[in-house]
Coordinates of C-alpha atoms in Angstrom, one line a residue:
M23 CA -47.6 -181.2 -91.2
A24 CA -50.4 -183.0 -89.3
R25 CA -47.9 -184.2 -86.7
R26 CA -46.5 -180.7 -86.2
L27 CA -50.0 -179.4 -85.7
L28 CA -50.7 -182.1 -83.1
V29 CA -47.5 -181.4 -81.2
A30 CA -48.3 -177.7 -81.2
A31 CA -51.8 -178.3 -80.0
L32 CA -50.6 -180.5 -77.2
A33 CA -48.0 -177.8 -76.2
V34 CA -50.7 -175.2 -76.1
A35 CA -53.0 -177.5 -74.0
M36 CA -50.3 -178.2 -71.5
T37 CA -49.6 -174.5 -71.2
I38 CA -53.2 -173.8 -70.5
I39 CA -53.4 -176.6 -67.9
A40 CA -50.3 -175.2 -66.2
V41 CA -51.7 -171.7 -66.1
M42 CA -55.0 -172.9 -64.8
S43 CA -53.3 -175.0 -62.1
S44 CA -51.2 -172.0 -61.1
A45 CA -54.3 -169.8 -61.0
A46 CA -56.1 -172.3 -58.9
A47 CA -53.3 -172.5 -56.4
E48 CA -53.2 -168.7 -56.2
T49 CA -57.0 -168.4 -55.6
G50 CA -57.2 -171.3 -53.2
S51 CA -58.6 -170.8 -49.7
W52 CA -58.6 -172.3 -46.3
H53 CA -61.5 -174.7 -45.4
H54 CA -62.9 -175.7 -42.0
V55 CA -62.7 -179.5 -41.3
P56 CA -64.9 -180.8 -38.5
V57 CA -63.6 -182.7 -35.5
P58 CA -65.1 -186.0 -34.6
A59 CA -68.5 -186.0 -32.7
Q60 CA -66.8 -187.9 -29.8
V61 CA -64.7 -184.8 -29.0
R62 CA -66.4 -183.2 -26.0
P63 CA -67.0 -179.4 -25.5
Q64 CA -64.3 -177.1 -24.2
A65 CA -61.5 -178.7 -26.3
G66 CA -58.5 -177.4 -28.1
L67 CA -55.6 -178.7 -30.3
N68 CA -52.0 -177.9 -29.8
E69 CA -50.1 -179.4 -32.7
A70 CA -50.3 -181.7 -35.7
V71 CA -48.0 -183.7 -38.0
A72 CA -48.7 -185.1 -41.4
F73 CA -47.1 -187.9 -43.3
G74 CA -49.3 -187.9 -46.5
P75 CA -52.7 -187.1 -47.8
D76 CA -54.3 -189.9 -45.8
R77 CA -52.1 -189.9 -42.7
A78 CA -52.0 -187.1 -40.1
W79 CA -52.2 -186.8 -36.3
A80 CA -53.3 -184.0 -34.0
V81 CA -53.0 -183.7 -30.2
G82 CA -54.6 -181.5 -27.5
A83 CA -57.2 -181.9 -24.7
D84 CA -60.9 -181.9 -24.3
A85 CA -63.5 -181.4 -21.5
V86 CA -61.0 -178.8 -20.0
G87 CA -62.7 -177.1 -17.0
R88 CA -65.8 -179.2 -17.3
E89 CA -64.0 -182.3 -15.9
A90 CA -60.9 -180.4 -14.8
P91 CA -58.2 -180.6 -15.9
G92 CA -59.6 -182.4 -19.0
F93 CA -58.5 -185.4 -20.9
P94 CA -55.7 -185.9 -23.5
L95 CA -56.9 -185.8 -27.0
L96 CA -55.4 -187.7 -30.0
L97 CA -56.9 -187.4 -33.5
R98 CA -56.1 -189.3 -36.7
W99 CA -56.8 -188.2 -40.3
D100 CA -57.5 -191.2 -42.6
G101 CA -57.9 -189.2 -45.8
T102 CA -61.6 -188.7 -45.4
A103 CA -62.3 -187.5 -41.8
W104 CA -60.6 -187.0 -38.4
Q105 CA -61.2 -189.9 -36.0
R106 CA -60.6 -189.9 -32.2
Q107 CA -58.0 -192.5 -31.2
S108 CA -57.9 -194.3 -27.9
L109 CA -54.7 -193.8 -25.8
P110 CA -52.5 -196.6 -24.6
G111 CA -52.5 -197.7 -20.9
K112 CA -54.8 -196.7 -18.2
G113 CA -56.9 -193.6 -18.6
W114 CA -55.4 -190.4 -17.3
Q115 CA -56.4 -186.7 -17.1
G116 CA -54.2 -184.1 -18.6
E117 CA -53.1 -182.8 -22.0
L118 CA -51.0 -183.7 -25.0
L119 CA -48.9 -180.7 -25.8
S120 CA -46.8 -181.5 -28.9
I121 CA -46.3 -184.2 -31.6
A122 CA -43.4 -184.8 -34.0
A123 CA -42.3 -187.5 -36.3
A124 CA -38.9 -188.5 -37.7
S125 CA -40.7 -190.8 -40.1
P126 CA -44.2 -192.4 -40.5
T127 CA -43.0 -195.2 -38.2
A128 CA -41.4 -193.1 -35.6
A129 CA -43.6 -190.5 -34.0
W130 CA -43.6 -189.0 -30.5
A131 CA -46.2 -187.1 -28.5
V132 CA -45.5 -185.3 -25.2
G133 CA -47.9 -184.1 -22.5
R134 CA -48.5 -183.7 -18.9
D135 CA -51.0 -185.4 -16.5
S136 CA -53.1 -183.8 -13.8
A137 CA -50.3 -184.2 -11.2
G138 CA -47.8 -182.3 -13.4
G139 CA -46.0 -185.4 -14.4
A140 CA -44.5 -185.9 -17.9
R141 CA -46.2 -188.2 -20.4
L142 CA -44.5 -189.5 -23.5
L143 CA -46.2 -191.6 -26.2
R144 CA -44.5 -193.4 -29.1
F145 CA -45.9 -194.5 -32.4
D146 CA -44.2 -197.4 -34.3
G147 CA -46.2 -197.1 -37.5
T148 CA -48.9 -199.5 -36.2
A149 CA -49.8 -198.5 -32.6
W150 CA -49.2 -196.0 -29.9
S151 CA -47.6 -197.1 -26.6
E152 CA -46.5 -195.3 -23.4
S153 CA -42.8 -194.7 -23.2
R154 CA -40.9 -193.9 -20.0
P155 CA -40.1 -190.1 -20.0
P156 CA -36.6 -188.9 -19.1
S157 CA -36.3 -188.9 -15.3
G158 CA -37.2 -185.7 -13.5
V159 CA -38.1 -183.8 -16.7
R160 CA -41.3 -181.9 -17.5
L161 CA -41.8 -182.0 -21.2
T162 CA -43.2 -179.2 -23.3
R163 CA -42.3 -179.8 -27.0
A164 CA -41.1 -182.4 -29.4
A165 CA -39.3 -181.8 -32.7
A166 CA -38.1 -184.2 -35.4
G167 CA -36.3 -184.2 -38.8
G168 CA -33.4 -185.8 -40.6
G169 CA -34.0 -189.0 -38.7
E170 CA -33.6 -187.1 -35.4
T171 CA -36.0 -186.6 -32.5
W172 CA -35.4 -183.9 -29.8
L173 CA -37.4 -182.8 -26.8
I174 CA -37.7 -179.5 -25.0
G175 CA -38.4 -179.5 -21.3
S176 CA -37.2 -178.5 -17.8
R177 CA -35.6 -180.2 -14.9
D178 CA -35.4 -178.6 -11.4
G179 CA -36.5 -175.3 -12.9
A180 CA -33.8 -175.2 -15.6
Q181 CA -34.5 -175.8 -19.3
V182 CA -33.2 -179.0 -20.9
L183 CA -32.9 -180.3 -24.4
L184 CA -32.8 -184.0 -25.0
R185 CA -31.9 -186.1 -28.1
W186 CA -33.0 -189.6 -28.9
D187 CA -30.0 -191.8 -29.7
R188 CA -32.0 -195.1 -30.4
H189 CA -31.2 -196.3 -26.9
G190 CA -32.4 -193.5 -24.7
W191 CA -32.7 -189.8 -24.2
R192 CA -29.4 -187.9 -23.8
D193 CA -29.0 -184.3 -22.6
V194 CA -27.7 -181.8 -25.1
P195 CA -26.3 -178.4 -23.9
V196 CA -28.8 -175.6 -23.9
P197 CA -28.0 -172.2 -25.5
P198 CA -28.3 -169.1 -23.3
G199 CA -31.8 -167.9 -22.5
A200 CA -34.9 -169.9 -23.4
V201 CA -35.7 -172.2 -26.3
Y202 CA -39.3 -172.3 -27.6
G203 CA -39.0 -174.1 -30.9
L204 CA -36.6 -176.3 -32.9
H205 CA -36.0 -177.1 -36.5
V206 CA -34.0 -180.3 -36.7
K207 CA -32.3 -181.0 -40.0
A208 CA -29.6 -183.5 -38.9
A209 CA -27.7 -184.5 -35.7
D210 CA -25.2 -181.7 -36.5
D211 CA -27.7 -179.2 -37.9
V212 CA -30.3 -178.0 -35.5
W213 CA -31.8 -174.5 -35.2
A214 CA -33.4 -173.1 -32.0
A215 CA -35.8 -170.2 -31.6
G216 CA -36.0 -168.3 -28.3
D217 CA -35.0 -165.3 -26.4
T218 CA -32.5 -163.9 -23.9
N219 CA -32.3 -160.8 -21.8
S220 CA -30.9 -159.1 -24.8
G221 CA -33.8 -159.9 -27.1
A222 CA -35.0 -162.5 -29.6
A223 CA -32.3 -165.1 -30.3
V224 CA -31.7 -167.9 -32.9
S225 CA -29.1 -170.5 -32.1
H226 CA -27.4 -173.1 -34.4
W227 CA -26.1 -176.5 -33.2
N228 CA -23.2 -178.0 -35.2
G229 CA -23.1 -181.3 -33.3
Q230 CA -20.6 -179.9 -30.7
E231 CA -21.7 -176.4 -29.6
W232 CA -24.3 -173.7 -30.1
K233 CA -23.7 -170.5 -32.0
Q234 CA -26.2 -167.9 -30.9
T235 CA -27.3 -164.7 -32.6
I236 CA -29.5 -161.9 -31.3
V237 CA -31.9 -161.4 -34.2
D238 CA -33.8 -158.5 -32.6
G239 CA -32.2 -156.4 -29.9
F240 CA -35.4 -155.3 -28.2
P241 CA -35.3 -156.9 -24.7
R242 CA -38.9 -158.0 -24.8
S243 CA -38.9 -159.6 -28.2
G244 CA -38.7 -163.3 -28.8
V245 CA -39.1 -165.9 -31.5
S246 CA -40.9 -169.3 -31.1
S247 CA -40.7 -170.8 -34.6
V248 CA -37.7 -171.3 -36.9
L249 CA -37.4 -172.7 -40.4
A250 CA -34.0 -173.4 -42.0
V251 CA -34.2 -173.6 -45.8
S252 CA -30.5 -173.6 -46.4
D253 CA -27.2 -172.2 -44.9
T254 CA -28.1 -168.9 -46.5
E255 CA -31.8 -168.8 -45.8
V256 CA -33.3 -169.2 -42.4
W257 CA -36.6 -167.7 -41.1
A258 CA -37.7 -167.1 -37.5
G259 CA -41.0 -165.7 -36.2
G260 CA -42.5 -164.5 -32.9
T261 CA -43.3 -161.1 -31.3
A262 CA -41.5 -157.8 -31.3
G263 CA -42.6 -156.4 -28.0
F264 CA -42.6 -152.8 -26.9
V265 CA -42.4 -150.6 -23.9
G266 CA -45.3 -148.3 -22.7
G267 CA -49.0 -148.2 -23.6
P268 CA -52.0 -149.5 -21.7
V269 CA -52.1 -152.9 -20.3
G270 CA -53.4 -155.4 -22.9
K271 CA -52.2 -153.4 -25.8
P272 CA -51.5 -155.7 -28.7
I273 CA -47.9 -156.6 -29.6
P274 CA -46.5 -156.4 -33.1
P275 CA -45.4 -159.6 -34.9
L276 CA -41.7 -160.2 -35.6
L277 CA -40.4 -162.0 -38.7
V278 CA -36.7 -162.1 -39.4
R279 CA -34.6 -163.7 -42.2
W280 CA -31.0 -164.8 -42.4
D281 CA -29.5 -164.2 -45.9
G282 CA -26.1 -165.8 -45.2
T283 CA -24.6 -162.6 -44.0
A284 CA -27.1 -160.9 -41.6
W285 CA -30.5 -161.2 -40.0
N286 CA -33.0 -158.7 -41.3
K287 CA -36.6 -157.9 -40.4
V288 CA -39.2 -158.7 -43.0
A289 CA -42.4 -156.6 -43.2
V290 CA -45.7 -158.5 -42.9
P291 CA -49.2 -157.2 -44.0
T292 CA -50.5 -157.0 -40.4
D293 CA -49.7 -154.7 -37.5
F294 CA -50.3 -156.8 -34.4
G295 CA -50.3 -160.4 -33.4
A296 CA -47.8 -163.3 -32.8
I297 CA -46.2 -165.3 -35.6
S298 CA -47.0 -168.8 -34.2
S299 CA -45.8 -171.1 -36.9
L300 CA -43.7 -171.3 -40.1
S301 CA -44.3 -174.0 -42.7
P302 CA -42.3 -175.1 -45.7
S303 CA -43.6 -175.5 -49.2
A304 CA -43.3 -178.8 -51.1
S305 CA -39.8 -177.6 -52.3
G306 CA -38.6 -176.9 -48.8
D307 CA -38.7 -173.1 -49.1
L308 CA -40.8 -171.0 -46.8
G309 CA -44.5 -171.6 -47.8
W310 CA -46.7 -170.3 -45.0
V311 CA -46.7 -168.1 -42.0
S312 CA -49.5 -168.1 -39.4
V313 CA -50.3 -165.1 -37.3
A314 CA -52.3 -165.7 -34.1
R315 CA -54.7 -162.9 -33.0
S316 CA -53.8 -160.9 -36.0
Q317 CA -55.0 -157.3 -36.1
K318 CA -54.3 -154.2 -38.2
F319 CA -55.2 -150.6 -38.2
G320 CA -58.5 -149.7 -39.8
P321 CA -59.0 -146.6 -42.1
P322 CA -58.1 -143.3 -40.4
G323 CA -60.9 -142.1 -38.1
S324 CA -62.6 -145.5 -38.0
Y325 CA -63.9 -147.0 -34.8
P326 CA -62.7 -149.4 -33.4
P327 CA -59.3 -148.4 -34.6
L328 CA -58.2 -152.0 -35.1
V329 CA -59.7 -154.6 -37.4
P330 CA -59.0 -158.3 -37.9
G331 CA -55.8 -158.9 -39.9
P332 CA -54.8 -161.9 -42.0
D333 CA -54.4 -165.2 -40.2
F334 CA -52.2 -166.8 -42.8
L335 CA -49.5 -165.4 -45.1
A336 CA -48.5 -167.4 -48.2
W337 CA -44.9 -166.6 -49.4
N338 CA -44.1 -166.9 -53.1
G339 CA -40.4 -166.0 -52.8
Q340 CA -41.0 -162.3 -53.3
A341 CA -44.1 -161.2 -51.3
F342 CA -46.8 -162.4 -49.0
T343 CA -50.4 -163.1 -50.0
P344 CA -52.8 -162.7 -47.0
Y345 CA -55.5 -165.2 -46.2
G346 CA -58.2 -165.2 -43.5
E347 CA -59.6 -168.2 -41.8
P348 CA -63.1 -169.2 -42.8
A349 CA -66.1 -168.3 -40.5
V350 CA -67.4 -171.2 -38.5
A351 CA -71.0 -171.2 -37.3
G352 CA -71.3 -170.6 -33.6
E353 CA -67.6 -170.0 -33.1
G354 CA -65.3 -167.0 -33.1
E355 CA -61.7 -166.5 -34.3
S356 CA -58.8 -168.8 -33.5
S357 CA -56.5 -167.9 -30.7
T358 CA -53.7 -170.4 -31.7
L359 CA -52.7 -171.5 -35.1
R360 CA -50.1 -174.3 -35.6
L361 CA -49.2 -175.4 -39.2
A362 CA -48.5 -178.9 -40.4
P363 CA -47.5 -179.3 -44.1
V364 CA -48.3 -182.5 -46.0
P365 CA -45.0 -183.8 -47.5
G366 CA -44.7 -183.7 -51.2
S367 CA -47.8 -181.5 -51.7
E368 CA -49.0 -177.9 -51.3
T369 CA -51.6 -179.0 -48.7
V370 CA -51.2 -177.6 -45.3
W371 CA -53.1 -178.2 -42.0
S372 CA -53.7 -175.7 -39.2
V373 CA -54.8 -176.8 -35.8
G374 CA -55.6 -174.8 -32.6
R375 CA -58.5 -173.5 -30.6
A376 CA -61.1 -170.9 -31.3
E377 CA -63.5 -168.8 -29.3
G378 CA -66.7 -170.8 -28.5
P379 CA -70.1 -169.7 -27.3
G380 CA -70.5 -168.2 -23.8
G381 CA -66.8 -167.7 -23.1
T382 CA -65.9 -171.3 -23.9
F383 CA -63.4 -172.5 -26.5
A384 CA -63.6 -175.1 -29.3
P385 CA -61.1 -177.1 -31.3
R386 CA -60.3 -175.7 -34.8
I387 CA -58.9 -177.6 -37.8
L388 CA -58.4 -175.9 -41.1
R389 CA -56.9 -177.1 -44.4
F390 CA -55.5 -175.4 -47.4
G391 CA -55.4 -177.5 -50.6

C-alpha cells in the first residue's frame, strides 16, 4: 500500500511539473539582450545562426554613415554575453549580409565591401578565414541544411544560385523570377521563396530541376522566407501587395501553407507588415513567425487609425499567439526581425535593427526562452 501511494504521489508530482512547464512556456516573453560596448553607434544586424545554448553568431555592420559605408560586424554568443569578434585578413569597410551553417564546424558568412565586391568568410569550428568568392558574383544570402550550403547572388545582372560541393562553388539552375530565401533540407530537397511577374512563388528542387508554384496570384506579392516541415507541410511568408492608395500606405503580410494538395492563405493577427522570417520549433514544425513593421487597425473612430501590431507569432499547431518586442530605453521599434532557433530547445533569437535617437538606428538582439 505504501509503495502504491508513493507511485501515485510521484505521478501527481510529475503531472504538476509538466503543467507548470507548459504554462511557463505559454506565458514566456521576449527579452532584450545588449550588444557589446565595442559596437559603435549607427549599427544593425542582418542575420544570426545558433548551434546551441552557448554558441551563436550574428552579422551586420556598424558605424554606417558615420564612417561611411561602415564596417563589417561579427558577434559571438558564449552562453553569457555577446562578444565582438575580429575579422580575418586586413581591415575592410562594408557589411556582412548573411550567415548560415551546415554544422558547428562549417559556417559561412557573405557580405560586400565598399567597392561592391563580394566577401566570403568561412568558419571551421575554431577560427574564421577569408575564402575566395565565386568569380564575378555579388553575394546576398547564404543558406545551409542537411549537410548542404547554398549561396544566392547575381552575375552580370542575372540572379545565380551556387552550391558547395566540398571542392568549390557550382552553379545551380535558377527558377523563373527572383529568389529571396532558401530552405535547404538535402541536395535533392531545396525550397526557394520568391516572386515572378505572376505573383509570389515557391519552387522545389529535386536535384535535377525546379518545380515552381504561384502561391499568391497578385502581381505585386512575394515571399522571402520558406520553411519545409514535410512533403505535406510547407510554409512561406512575405507581403501580399495591393494596387491603389496613397504612397507609403502599409502593405498586408502574406502567409501561405502547403497541405500536400494546395497552397492556402493563413490568417495572421495583424493587418499590415512583412513576414520577415519563419523559425522551426524543437520538433521541426513551424514555431515562430516574425512580422517586421507590424500594424493593425485600432478601434473604430480612433486616431491614428493604425496601432502597433504583434512582432512575433507563436504557432501551436492550431493557432497563433501574438507577442510584442520589449521596450528598450532610448530606442524605438525594430524595422527588421530575423529569427535564429537554438537546436534542440524552444529558445529563439531575433536580430535586426531598431530606430535610434535623432533619426539614427541601433542594433537589436532579442531572445525568447
